[in-house]
Amino acid sequence: MKKIYLLAIVGITVMLASCGHGGQGELVGAYNRKFKNDRIPLGMVYVPPGHTVLGGADEDITFSQNLPGRMTTISAFFMDQTEISNAEYRQFTNWVRDSIAIVMMGNPQQFMMTPRGNAAAAVGGEKYINWKAVGPNGANIWRNRGRGGAAAQASQLDGMYYSGLDALPGKKELDVRKFEYSYAELNMEKAAIGHKDPNSKRQDYIDRYTIAIYPDTMVWKTDYSYSQNDPMVRGYYNHPSYDDYPVVGVSWEQAKAFSHWRTRLYDGVATARKMPVGSRSDYRLPAETEFEYAARGGNTKTKYPWGGPYIRNTKGCLQANFKPGRGDYSSDGGIYTVGVRSYFPNDYGLYNMAGNVSEWTITSYNKGASPLLHDLNPNFTYDAGANDSKYKKRKVVKGGSWKDTGYFLQNAVATYEYQDTQRSYIGFRCVSSYPGTDLRH
């Protein structure tokens, strides 16, 4: 009886406390909405946290001595399983194109698109136009221009096309130079320095950008003198055969703008589905150390992402797309780039962490920064302005490409390119920090 009596008292006490919801003056906390923090974003893989040696562990043929091996701790993050493909980047350019068209038409309600193609819808928090209904391939609108209705509305888009002497006779082509994406972001470096200044304002730490985001398809000509690459200029970005090939001709600035847009796209859907704010970190480019850590696939002091010290497997097959021997481009299975899921992935499930295309990182290139870096998530960044020296605009690229020799495929090797430069051999992939300690626990 005594036990029953005591249990009854405890039960009543718990019930009263729970009904009060902290109203009795107790500290109960103010929790954000709970959610399961175990969802891996589509097309990404989970890279667990770890402590390992990063940096050179083998030959240094350039005698740079700027890749010293050091023990480093890296937090968990998600990483794109593959390089960003032409089709994925085209989703970005099409979104920008359609958004500009909406502004030019002034009445987006008349040309909205749902899965059925005839009513208003919201995707990523932004309404977008049914381009097939108003473009040169839709409903003979251009032939009927000036007759009122849809044709009159569509004529407002004339400014998006090449005109006058810029236009080729008989062709109606979009002027891709007008595909600009504007965004703003908080500059953490500036905020960390000046946020305690009582005279500072938040706007002092906000950087604003307007970026022309269409890939430079002419890189297939400008990167190579006296080489017949005209078919690549015309077809690489838009031909269906190359949909799943890595996008190239994209600068560091354009890759960064893509990452911002991808975050906005996700946030718009998350809001529509009433998902909690901050349920996933922003998309961004990886730090140099994150890229190397992920490339190693959980292995220590390995030379290449596939783990072994050799560039061929036990059957004698090359394990990446690069420039073997004396320029035998075709012996690895690809003369230029290859599909983003070519070859075997590393132990984290990541494809082409070496070869195919080199990849942008968020890290600024500075050979003297290495001794100053912290041993926890090390990274050196500098946001170069338009008037800064070109040496301050250098960004680290990793992985080596289809036109590079095997040396540049090593996990520890890094080169650089200027942030406003596009190349036919540089692409990128995104990462997103894991909001917690470890997905596995």
CSV table of C-alpha atoms in Angstrom, one decimal, residues 39-45 78 262 266 280 283 432:
chain,number,residue,atom,x,y,z
A,39,ARG,CA,18.3,13.1,-43.8
A,40,ILE,CA,21.1,13.1,-46.4
A,41,PRO,CA,20.3,15.7,-49.1
A,42,LEU,CA,19.5,14.3,-52.5
A,43,GLY,CA,22.6,13.6,-54.6
A,44,MET,CA,25.0,14.1,-51.7
A,45,VAL,CA,26.9,11.8,-49.4
A,78,PHE,CA,27.6,16.6,-46.8
A,262,ARG,CA,20.7,26.4,-54.5
A,266,TYR,CA,15.8,24.6,-50.9
A,280,ARG,CA,20.0,22.3,-43.1
A,283,TYR,CA,25.2,25.1,-49.6
A,432,SER,CA,26.8,21.6,-46.7
